[in-house]
Coordinates of C-alpha atoms in Angstrom, one line a residue:
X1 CA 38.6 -34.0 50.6
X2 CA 38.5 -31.3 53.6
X3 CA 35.6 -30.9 56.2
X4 CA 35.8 -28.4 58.5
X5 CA 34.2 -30.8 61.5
X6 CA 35.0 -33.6 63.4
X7 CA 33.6 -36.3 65.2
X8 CA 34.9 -37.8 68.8
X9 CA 34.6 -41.3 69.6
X10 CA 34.4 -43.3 72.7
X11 CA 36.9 -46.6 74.2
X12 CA 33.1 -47.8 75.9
X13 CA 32.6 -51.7 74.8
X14 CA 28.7 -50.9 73.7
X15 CA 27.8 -50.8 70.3
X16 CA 26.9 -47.0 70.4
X17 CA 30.7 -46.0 69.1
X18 CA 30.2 -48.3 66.4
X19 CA 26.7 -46.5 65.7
X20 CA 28.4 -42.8 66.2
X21 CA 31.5 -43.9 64.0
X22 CA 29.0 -44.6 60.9
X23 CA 27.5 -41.8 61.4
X24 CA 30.3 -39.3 61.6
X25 CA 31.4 -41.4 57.9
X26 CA 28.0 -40.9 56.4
X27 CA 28.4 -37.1 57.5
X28 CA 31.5 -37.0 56.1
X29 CA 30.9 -39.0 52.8
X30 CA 27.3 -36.6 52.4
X31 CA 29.9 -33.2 52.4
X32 CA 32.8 -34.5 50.4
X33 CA 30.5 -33.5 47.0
X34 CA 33.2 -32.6 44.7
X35 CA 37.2 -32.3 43.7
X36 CA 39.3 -29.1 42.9
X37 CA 40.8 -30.2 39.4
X38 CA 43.6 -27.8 37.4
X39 CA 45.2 -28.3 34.2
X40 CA 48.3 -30.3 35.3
X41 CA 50.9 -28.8 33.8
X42 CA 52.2 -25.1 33.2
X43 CA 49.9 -22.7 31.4
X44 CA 52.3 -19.8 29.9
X45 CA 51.3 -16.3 28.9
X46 CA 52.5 -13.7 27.2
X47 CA 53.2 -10.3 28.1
X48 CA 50.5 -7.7 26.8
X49 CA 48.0 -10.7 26.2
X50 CA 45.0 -11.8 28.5
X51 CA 45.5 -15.9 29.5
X52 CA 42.6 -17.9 31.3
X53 CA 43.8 -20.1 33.9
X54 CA 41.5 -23.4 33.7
X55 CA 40.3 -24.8 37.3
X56 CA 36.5 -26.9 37.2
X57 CA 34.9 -29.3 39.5
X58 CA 34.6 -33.2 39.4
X59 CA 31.8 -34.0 39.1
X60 CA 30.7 -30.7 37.6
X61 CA 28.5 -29.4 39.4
X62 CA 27.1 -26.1 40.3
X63 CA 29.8 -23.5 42.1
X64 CA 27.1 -20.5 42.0
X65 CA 26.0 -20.7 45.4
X66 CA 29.8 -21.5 46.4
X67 CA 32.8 -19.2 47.2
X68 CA 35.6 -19.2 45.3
X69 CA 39.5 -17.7 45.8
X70 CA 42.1 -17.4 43.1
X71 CA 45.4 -16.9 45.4
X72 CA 48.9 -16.5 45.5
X73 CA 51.1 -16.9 48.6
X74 CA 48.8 -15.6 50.8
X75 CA 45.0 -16.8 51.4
X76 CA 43.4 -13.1 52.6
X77 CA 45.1 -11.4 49.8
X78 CA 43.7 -12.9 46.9
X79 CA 44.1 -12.3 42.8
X80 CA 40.0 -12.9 42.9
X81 CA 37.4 -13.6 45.1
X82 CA 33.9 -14.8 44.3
X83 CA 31.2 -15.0 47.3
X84 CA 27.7 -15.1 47.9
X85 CA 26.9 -14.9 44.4
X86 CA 29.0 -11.8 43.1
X87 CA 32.6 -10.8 43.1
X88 CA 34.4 -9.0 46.3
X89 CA 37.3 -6.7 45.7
X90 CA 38.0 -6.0 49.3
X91 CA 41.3 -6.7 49.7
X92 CA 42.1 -7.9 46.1
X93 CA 46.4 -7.8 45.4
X94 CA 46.5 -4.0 44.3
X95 CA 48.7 -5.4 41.0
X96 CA 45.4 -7.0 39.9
X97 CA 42.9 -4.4 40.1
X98 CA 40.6 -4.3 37.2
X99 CA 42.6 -7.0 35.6
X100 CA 40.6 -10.3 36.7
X101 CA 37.9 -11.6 35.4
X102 CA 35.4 -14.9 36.8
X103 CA 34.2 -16.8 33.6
X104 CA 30.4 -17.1 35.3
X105 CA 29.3 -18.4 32.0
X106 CA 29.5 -21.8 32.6
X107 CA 29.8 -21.8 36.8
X108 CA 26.6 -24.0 36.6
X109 CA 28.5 -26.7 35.2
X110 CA 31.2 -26.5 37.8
X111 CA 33.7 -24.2 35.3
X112 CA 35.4 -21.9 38.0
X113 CA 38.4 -20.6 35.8
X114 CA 40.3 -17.1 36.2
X115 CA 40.8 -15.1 33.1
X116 CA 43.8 -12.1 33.8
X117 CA 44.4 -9.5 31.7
X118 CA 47.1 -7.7 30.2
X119 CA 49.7 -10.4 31.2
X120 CA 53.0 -8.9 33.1
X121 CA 56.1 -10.6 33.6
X122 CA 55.3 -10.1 37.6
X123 CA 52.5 -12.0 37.0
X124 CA 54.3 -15.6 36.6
X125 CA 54.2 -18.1 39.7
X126 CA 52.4 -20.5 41.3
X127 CA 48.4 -19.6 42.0
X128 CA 45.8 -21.9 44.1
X129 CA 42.1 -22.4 42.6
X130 CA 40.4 -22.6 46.1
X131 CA 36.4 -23.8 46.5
X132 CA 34.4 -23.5 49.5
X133 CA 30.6 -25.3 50.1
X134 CA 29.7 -24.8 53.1
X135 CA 32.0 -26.4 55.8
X136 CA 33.7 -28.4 53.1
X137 CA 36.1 -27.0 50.9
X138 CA 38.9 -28.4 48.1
X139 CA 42.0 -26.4 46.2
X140 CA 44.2 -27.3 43.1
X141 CA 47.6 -25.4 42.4
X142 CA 48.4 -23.9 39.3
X143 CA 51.8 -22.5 37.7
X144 CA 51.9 -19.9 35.6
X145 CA 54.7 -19.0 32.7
X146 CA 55.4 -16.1 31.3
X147 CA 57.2 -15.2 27.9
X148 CA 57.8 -12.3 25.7
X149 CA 59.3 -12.0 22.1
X150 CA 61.3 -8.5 22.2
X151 CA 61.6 -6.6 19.3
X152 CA 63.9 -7.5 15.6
X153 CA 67.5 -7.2 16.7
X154 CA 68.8 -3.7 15.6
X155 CA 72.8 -4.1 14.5
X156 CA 74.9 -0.8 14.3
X157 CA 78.2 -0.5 13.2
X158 CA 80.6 1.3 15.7
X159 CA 83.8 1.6 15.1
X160 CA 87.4 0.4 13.7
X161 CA 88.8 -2.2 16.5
X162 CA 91.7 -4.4 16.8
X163 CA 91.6 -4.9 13.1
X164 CA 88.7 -5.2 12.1
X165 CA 84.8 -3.4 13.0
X166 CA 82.6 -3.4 15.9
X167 CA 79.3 -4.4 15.3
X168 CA 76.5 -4.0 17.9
X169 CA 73.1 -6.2 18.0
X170 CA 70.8 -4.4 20.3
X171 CA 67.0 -5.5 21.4
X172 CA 64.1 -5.3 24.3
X173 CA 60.8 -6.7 25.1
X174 CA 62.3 -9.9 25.7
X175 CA 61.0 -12.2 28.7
X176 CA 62.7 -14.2 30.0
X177 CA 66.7 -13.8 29.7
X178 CA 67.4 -14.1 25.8
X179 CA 69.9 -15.9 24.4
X180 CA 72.0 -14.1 21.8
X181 CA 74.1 -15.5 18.8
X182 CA 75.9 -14.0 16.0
X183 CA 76.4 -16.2 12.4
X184 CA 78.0 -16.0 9.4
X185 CA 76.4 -16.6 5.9
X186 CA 77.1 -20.5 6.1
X187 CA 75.7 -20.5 9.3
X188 CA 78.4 -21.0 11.8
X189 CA 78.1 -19.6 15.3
X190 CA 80.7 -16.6 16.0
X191 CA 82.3 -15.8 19.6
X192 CA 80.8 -12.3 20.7
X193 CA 83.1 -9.6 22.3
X194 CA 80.9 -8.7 24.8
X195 CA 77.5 -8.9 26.1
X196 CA 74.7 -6.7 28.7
X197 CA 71.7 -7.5 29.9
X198 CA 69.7 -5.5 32.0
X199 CA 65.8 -5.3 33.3
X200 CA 63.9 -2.4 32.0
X201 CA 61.6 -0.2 33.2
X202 CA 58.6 -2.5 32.0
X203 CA 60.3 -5.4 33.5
X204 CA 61.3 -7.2 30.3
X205 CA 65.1 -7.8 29.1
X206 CA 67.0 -5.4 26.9
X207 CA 70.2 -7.0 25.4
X208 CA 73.2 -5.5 23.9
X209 CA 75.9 -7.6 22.5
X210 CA 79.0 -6.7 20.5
X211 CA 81.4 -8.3 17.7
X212 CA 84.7 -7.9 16.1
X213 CA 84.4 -9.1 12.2
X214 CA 87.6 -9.4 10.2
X215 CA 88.1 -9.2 6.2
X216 CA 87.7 -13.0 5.7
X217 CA 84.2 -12.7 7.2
X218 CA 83.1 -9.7 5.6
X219 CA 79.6 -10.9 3.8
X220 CA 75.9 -11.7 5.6
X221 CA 76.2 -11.0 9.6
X222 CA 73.4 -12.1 11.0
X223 CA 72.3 -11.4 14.8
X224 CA 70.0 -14.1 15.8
X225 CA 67.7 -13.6 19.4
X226 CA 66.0 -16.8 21.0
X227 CA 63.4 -16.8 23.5
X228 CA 64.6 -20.7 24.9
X229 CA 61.1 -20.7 26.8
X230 CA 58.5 -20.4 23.8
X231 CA 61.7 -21.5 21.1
X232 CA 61.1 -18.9 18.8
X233 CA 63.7 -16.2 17.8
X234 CA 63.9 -12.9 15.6
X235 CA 66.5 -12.7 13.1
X236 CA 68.4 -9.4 11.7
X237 CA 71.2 -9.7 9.2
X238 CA 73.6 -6.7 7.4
X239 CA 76.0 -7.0 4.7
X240 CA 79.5 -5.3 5.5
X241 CA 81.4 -4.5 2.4
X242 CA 85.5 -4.4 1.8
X243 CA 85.6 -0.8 2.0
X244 CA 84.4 -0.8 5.4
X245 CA 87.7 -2.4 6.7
X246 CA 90.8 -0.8 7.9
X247 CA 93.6 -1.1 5.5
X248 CA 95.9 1.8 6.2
X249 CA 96.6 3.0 9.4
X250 CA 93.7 5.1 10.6
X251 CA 95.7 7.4 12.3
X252 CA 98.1 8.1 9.1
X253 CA 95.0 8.5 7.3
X254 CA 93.3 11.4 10.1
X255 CA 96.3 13.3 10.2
X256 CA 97.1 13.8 6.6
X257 CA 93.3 15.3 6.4
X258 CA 93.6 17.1 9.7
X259 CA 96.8 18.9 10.0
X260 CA 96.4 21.1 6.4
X261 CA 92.8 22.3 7.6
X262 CA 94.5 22.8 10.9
X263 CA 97.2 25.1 9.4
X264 CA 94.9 27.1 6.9
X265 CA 92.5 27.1 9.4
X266 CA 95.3 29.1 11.6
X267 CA 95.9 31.6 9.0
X268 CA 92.5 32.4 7.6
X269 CA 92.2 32.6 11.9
X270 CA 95.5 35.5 12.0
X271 CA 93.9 37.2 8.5
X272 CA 90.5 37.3 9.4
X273 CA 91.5 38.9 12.9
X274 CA 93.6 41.8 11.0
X275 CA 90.8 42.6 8.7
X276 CA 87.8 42.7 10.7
X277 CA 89.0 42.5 14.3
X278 CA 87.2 45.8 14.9
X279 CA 84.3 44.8 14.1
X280 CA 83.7 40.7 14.9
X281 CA 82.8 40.4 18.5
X282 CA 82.0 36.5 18.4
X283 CA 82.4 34.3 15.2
X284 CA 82.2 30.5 13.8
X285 CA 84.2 29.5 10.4
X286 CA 82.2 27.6 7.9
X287 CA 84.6 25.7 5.6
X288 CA 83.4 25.7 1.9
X289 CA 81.3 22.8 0.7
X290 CA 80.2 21.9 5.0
X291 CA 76.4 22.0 5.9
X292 CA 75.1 22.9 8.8
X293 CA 75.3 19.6 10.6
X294 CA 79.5 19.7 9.4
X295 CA 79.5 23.2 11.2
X296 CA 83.5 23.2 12.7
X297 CA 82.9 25.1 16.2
X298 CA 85.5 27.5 17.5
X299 CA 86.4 27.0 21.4
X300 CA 85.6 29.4 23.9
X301 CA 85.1 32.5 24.8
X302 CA 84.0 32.8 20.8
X303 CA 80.0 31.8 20.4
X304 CA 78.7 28.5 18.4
X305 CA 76.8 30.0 15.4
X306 CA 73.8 28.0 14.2
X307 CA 72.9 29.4 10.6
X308 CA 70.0 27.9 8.4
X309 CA 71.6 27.8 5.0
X310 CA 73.9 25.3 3.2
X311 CA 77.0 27.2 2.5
X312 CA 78.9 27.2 -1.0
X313 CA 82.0 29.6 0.1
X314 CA 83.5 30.5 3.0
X315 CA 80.8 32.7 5.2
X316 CA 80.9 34.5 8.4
X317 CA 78.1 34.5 11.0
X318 CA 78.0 37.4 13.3
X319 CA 76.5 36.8 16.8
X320 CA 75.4 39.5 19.4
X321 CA 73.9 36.5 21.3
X322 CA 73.4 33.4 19.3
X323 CA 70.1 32.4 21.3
X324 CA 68.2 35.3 20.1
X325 CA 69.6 37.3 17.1
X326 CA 71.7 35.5 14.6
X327 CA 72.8 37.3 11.3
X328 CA 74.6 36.0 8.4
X329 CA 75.8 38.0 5.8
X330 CA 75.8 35.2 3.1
X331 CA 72.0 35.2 3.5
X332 CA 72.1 38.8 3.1
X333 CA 68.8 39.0 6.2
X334 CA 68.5 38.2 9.8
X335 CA 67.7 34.7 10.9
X336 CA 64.3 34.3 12.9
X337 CA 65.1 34.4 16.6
X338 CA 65.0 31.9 19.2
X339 CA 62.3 31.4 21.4
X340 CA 62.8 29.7 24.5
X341 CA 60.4 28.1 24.9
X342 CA 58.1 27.3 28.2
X343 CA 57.7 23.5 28.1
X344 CA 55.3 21.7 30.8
X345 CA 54.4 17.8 30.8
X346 CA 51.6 16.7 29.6
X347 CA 49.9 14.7 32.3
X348 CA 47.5 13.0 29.7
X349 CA 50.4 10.9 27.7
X350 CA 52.2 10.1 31.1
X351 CA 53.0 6.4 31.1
X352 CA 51.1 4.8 34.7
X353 CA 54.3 4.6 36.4
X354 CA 55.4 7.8 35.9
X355 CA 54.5 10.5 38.6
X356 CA 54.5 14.2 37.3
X357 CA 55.3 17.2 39.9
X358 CA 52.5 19.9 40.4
X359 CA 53.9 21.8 38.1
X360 CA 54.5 19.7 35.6
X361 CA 58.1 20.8 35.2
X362 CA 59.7 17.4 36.1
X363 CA 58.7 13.9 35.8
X364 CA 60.1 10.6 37.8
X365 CA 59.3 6.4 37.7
X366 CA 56.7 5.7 40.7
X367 CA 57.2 3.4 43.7
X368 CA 54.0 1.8 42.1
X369 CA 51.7 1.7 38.9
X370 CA 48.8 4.3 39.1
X371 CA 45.6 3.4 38.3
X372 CA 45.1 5.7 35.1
X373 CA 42.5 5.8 32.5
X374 CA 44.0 4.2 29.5
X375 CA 43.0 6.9 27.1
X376 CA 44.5 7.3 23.7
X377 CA 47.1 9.9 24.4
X378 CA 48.7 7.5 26.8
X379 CA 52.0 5.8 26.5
X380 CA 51.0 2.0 27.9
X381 CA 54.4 0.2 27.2
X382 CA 57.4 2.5 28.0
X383 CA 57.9 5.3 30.5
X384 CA 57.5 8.2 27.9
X385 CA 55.4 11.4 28.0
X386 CA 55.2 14.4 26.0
X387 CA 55.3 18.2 26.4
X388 CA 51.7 20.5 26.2
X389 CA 53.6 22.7 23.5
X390 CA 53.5 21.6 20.1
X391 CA 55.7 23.3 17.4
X392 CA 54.9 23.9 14.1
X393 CA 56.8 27.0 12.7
X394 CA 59.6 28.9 14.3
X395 CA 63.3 27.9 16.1
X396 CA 62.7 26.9 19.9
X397 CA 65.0 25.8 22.6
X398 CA 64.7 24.5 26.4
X399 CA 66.6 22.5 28.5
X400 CA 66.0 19.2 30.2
X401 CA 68.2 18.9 33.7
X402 CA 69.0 15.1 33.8
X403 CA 71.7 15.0 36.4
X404 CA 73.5 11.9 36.8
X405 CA 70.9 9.3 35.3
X406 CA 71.7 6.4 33.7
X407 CA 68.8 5.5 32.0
X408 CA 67.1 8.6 29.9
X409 CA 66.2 10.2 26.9
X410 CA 65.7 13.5 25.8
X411 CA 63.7 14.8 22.3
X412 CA 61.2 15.6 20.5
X413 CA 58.5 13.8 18.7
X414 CA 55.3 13.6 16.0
X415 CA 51.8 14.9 17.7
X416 CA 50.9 11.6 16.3
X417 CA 53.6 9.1 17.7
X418 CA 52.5 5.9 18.4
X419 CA 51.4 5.5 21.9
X420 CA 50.5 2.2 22.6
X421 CA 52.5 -1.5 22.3
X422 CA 56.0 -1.5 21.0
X423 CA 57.4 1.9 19.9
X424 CA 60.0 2.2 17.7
X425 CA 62.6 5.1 18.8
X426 CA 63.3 6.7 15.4
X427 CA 62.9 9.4 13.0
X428 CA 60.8 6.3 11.0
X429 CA 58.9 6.4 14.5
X430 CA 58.3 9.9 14.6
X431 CA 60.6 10.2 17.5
X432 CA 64.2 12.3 17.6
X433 CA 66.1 12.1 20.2
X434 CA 69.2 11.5 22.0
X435 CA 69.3 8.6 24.8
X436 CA 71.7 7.4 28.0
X437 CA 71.4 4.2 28.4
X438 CA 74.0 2.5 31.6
X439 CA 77.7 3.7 30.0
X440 CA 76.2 4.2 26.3
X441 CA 75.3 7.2 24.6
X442 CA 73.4 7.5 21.5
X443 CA 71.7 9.4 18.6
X444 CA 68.6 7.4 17.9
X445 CA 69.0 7.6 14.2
X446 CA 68.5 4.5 12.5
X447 CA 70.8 2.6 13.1
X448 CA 71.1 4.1 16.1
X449 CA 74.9 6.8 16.1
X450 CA 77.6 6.2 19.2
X451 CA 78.4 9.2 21.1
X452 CA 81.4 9.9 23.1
X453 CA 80.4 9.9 26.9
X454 CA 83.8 11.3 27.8
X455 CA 81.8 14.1 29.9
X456 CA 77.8 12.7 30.3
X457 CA 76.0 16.2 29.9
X458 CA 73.9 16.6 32.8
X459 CA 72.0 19.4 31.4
X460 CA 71.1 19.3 27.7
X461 CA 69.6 21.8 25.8
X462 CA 67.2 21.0 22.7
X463 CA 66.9 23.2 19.7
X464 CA 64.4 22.6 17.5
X465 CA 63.9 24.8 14.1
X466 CA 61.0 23.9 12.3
X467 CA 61.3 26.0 9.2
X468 CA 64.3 23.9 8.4
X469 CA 62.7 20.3 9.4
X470 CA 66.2 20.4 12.1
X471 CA 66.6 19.6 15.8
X472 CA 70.1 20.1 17.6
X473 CA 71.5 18.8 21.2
X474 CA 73.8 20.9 23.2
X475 CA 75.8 20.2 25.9
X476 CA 74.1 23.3 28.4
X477 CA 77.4 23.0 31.0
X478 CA 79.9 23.8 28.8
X479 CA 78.1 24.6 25.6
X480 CA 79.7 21.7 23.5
X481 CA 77.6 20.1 20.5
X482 CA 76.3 17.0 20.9
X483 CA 74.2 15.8 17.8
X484 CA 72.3 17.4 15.0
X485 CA 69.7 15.9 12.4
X486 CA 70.4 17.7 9.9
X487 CA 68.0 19.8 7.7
X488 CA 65.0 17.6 6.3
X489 CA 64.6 15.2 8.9
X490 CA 62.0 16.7 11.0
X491 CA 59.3 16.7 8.4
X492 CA 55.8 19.3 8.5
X493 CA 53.1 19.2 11.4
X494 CA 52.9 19.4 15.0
X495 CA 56.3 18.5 16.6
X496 CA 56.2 18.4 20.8
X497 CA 58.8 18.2 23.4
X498 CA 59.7 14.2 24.6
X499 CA 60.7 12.4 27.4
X500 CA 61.8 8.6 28.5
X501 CA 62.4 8.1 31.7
X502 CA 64.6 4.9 33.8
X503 CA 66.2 5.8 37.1
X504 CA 66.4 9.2 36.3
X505 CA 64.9 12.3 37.8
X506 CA 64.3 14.4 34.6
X507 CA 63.5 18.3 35.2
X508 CA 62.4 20.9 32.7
X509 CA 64.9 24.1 33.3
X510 CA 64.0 27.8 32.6

């Protein structure tokens, strides 16, 4: 118990400081009406989900006429303040604005308990249930956890290595650190290769960890993630066939299919030159039996030529300039032109801790959260937002400057992309796109498709047909192709420009 008096006494031998000193106690013992009394142990949350921290008085009695202070560290900034009667939001902690809530329901009976909302992993710590009556006034402490499951672990496989195949098991969402293990089909624990783990951008873990599997192990791999706070874990497994395996020198193998197409490919080259060097200004080669997204690009100064046809036999396309006015002769018509398109940012589906320029060409993460209304349109879980435009017919293109960012990506999307919670970034997701993430580069297909980041584009121009369902990536420094979906995957409706922003600085070009 706390009262903010005191009494003095007196070293005089009359009975009057005995009198004085049982007063002063009956004072005391008439102000010391009640305890502060918490829950005792932890409470834990988790991310995304409101959590009531419990605090009451004993006896329980009536707090309405009382103040009380939810705090953290400091005792003037407070998480919530109730006083004379009604709540005060003078200098509330700006992180929980709108987000705290008195239960008043039962204050009568002494219930004085905080409920938060939307639970973030800065949230977790220790907070102090402070009551005042009067001049007399008692606290309990609380601690809060905080836990989030992350999303199922998404394995890829990579690549041939050191005799056997890289498999990657990637995931995020996860609070806290996550422990990561890779099994076998009996069970056993295998060693990993390597493993990253970073914070995101919503201050949750992402995790990406890596293993070589040999022959002998080549049936169920399973990718197991544990959350060692709340000791629940999400499970992925794949099944990697024989085939898959090395068993002849890859090399052997890549140069007994590359050096005959190299060779013809020279000589069609000299023939084609002799024949119709008088009239071929800029040119690609379509091998017979390659789709678009197999198109074999010729190196500088001769244009890229981006046709919408499967081709059957060898075809020409001839290019004035490939942006706007693309023939081909095995169509027997001109393709529809390019339009470059004007893309601007929608402020409306801007995540809160993005900030958009006046213009709404370019888009960065904030120093802090803005308060914005949570409409539908808006992205609530990761830094995304979309372009104004929306495409439904036609080929497009713009460019998205993203300099030297490590964390990005760079798309388009549905209209009707989910906005709020987890979102998954696929074409099952409604999402297309090509992402930077630290030293990896990837085609979010699904699984997600490795790209060599041998020169990270810092400029990268999207195409997006619609006619044909297609969106490519280009390289805009040097003009090199980066990824296509191919035909199909970009089904009907309303497809606009999409952006995920980390660290980066991301800029829509002219």
């Amino acid at each position: 118990m706390k009262v903010l008096s005191f009494c003095h006494s007196s070293r005089a031998s009359s009975p009057l400081p005995l009198v004085f000193f049982l007063t002063c106690y009956v004072r005391k013992m008439e102000s010391a009406q009640f305890s502060v009394t918490g829950p005792g142990h932890p409470v834990t949350a988790i991310v995304g989900e409101d959590t009531v921290l419990p605090c009451h008085l004993s006896p329980r009695i009536s707090a309405e006429n009382m103040e009380v202070r939810w705090f953290r560290s400091e005792f003037l900034s407070f998480v919530h303040l109730y006083q004379h009667g009604k709540d005060q939001y003078g200098n509330q902690m700006p992180d929980y604005r709108g987000r705290t809530e008195l239960l008043k329901a039962a204050i009568t009976d002494g219930n004085v308990s905080l409920r938060i909302l939307n639970i973030r992993p800065s949230d977790e710590g220790q907070y102090n249930c402070f009551v005042q009556d009067g001049s007399f006034y008692e606290e309990a402490p609380l601690e809060l956890k905080i836990a989030a499951l992350g999303s199922n672990p998404l394995i890829s496989v990579e690549s041939h290595q050191d005799g056997g195949i890289r498999v990657v098991c990637q995931s995020a969402g996860w609070y806290p650190e996550p422990k990561v293990l890779w099994r076998d089909r009996s069970g056993q624990e295998l060693p990993s290769l390597s493993e990253a783990k970073s914070l995101g951008d919503s201050g949750l873990f992402e995790t990406e960890n890596s293993i070589i599997i040999k022959e002998r192990s080549n049936q169920n791999l399973s990718c197991w993630i544990r959350n060692t706070f709340l000791n629940q874990e999400k499970e992925s497994t794949v099944y990697i066939a024989d085939f898959f395996f090395p068993r002849v020198n890859p090399w052997m193998v890549a140069l007994s299919v590359i050096l005959p197409v190299l060779f013809g490919f020279i000589g069609l080259t000299v023939y084609l030159f002799k024949i119709k060097g008088k009239h071929l200004g800029q040119i690609t080669l379509l091998l017979p039996g390659f789709s678009l997204s197999q198109l074999l690009f010729v190196p500088e100064p001769w244009c890229s030529c981006i046709c919408s046809a499967e081709f059957s036999s060898l075809s020409l396309c001839l290019v004035s300039d490939w942006r706007r006015n693309i023939i081909c002769p095995g169509l027997g018509s001109s393709a529809p032109p390019v339009q470059e398109a004007n893309v601007t940012l929608d402020p409306n589906t801007a995540h809160p801790d993005l900030v958009l320029s006046e213009d709404q060409k370019s888009v960065r993460w904030g120093d802090t959260r803005q308060r914005l209304p949570d409409n539908p349109e808006r992205f609530d879980s990761w830094p995304c937002v979309l372009g104004c435009e929306g495409f439904t017919s036609g080929r497009h293109c713009w460019e998205v400057e993203v300099g030297d960012g490590q964390c990005w990506a760079v798309g388009v999307a549905r209209k009707s992309v989910g906005r709020k919670g987890w979102i998954s970034y696929s074409p099952e997701g409604g999402i297309w796109a090509v992402q930077r993430w630290v030293d990896q580069f990837w085609a979010l297909t699904s699984p997600v498709t490795p790209l060599p980041l041998s020169r990270a584009p810092s400029r990268i121009r999207v195409c997006l047909d619609c006619d044909q369902g297609q969106v490519t990536f280009i390289n805009a420094g040097d003009e090199a192709p980066i990824f296509t979906f191919p035909p199909g995957s970009v089904p009907g409706g309303r497809i606009r420009p999409w952006l995920r922003v980390g660290g980066a600085r991301l800029r829509l070009c002219p």
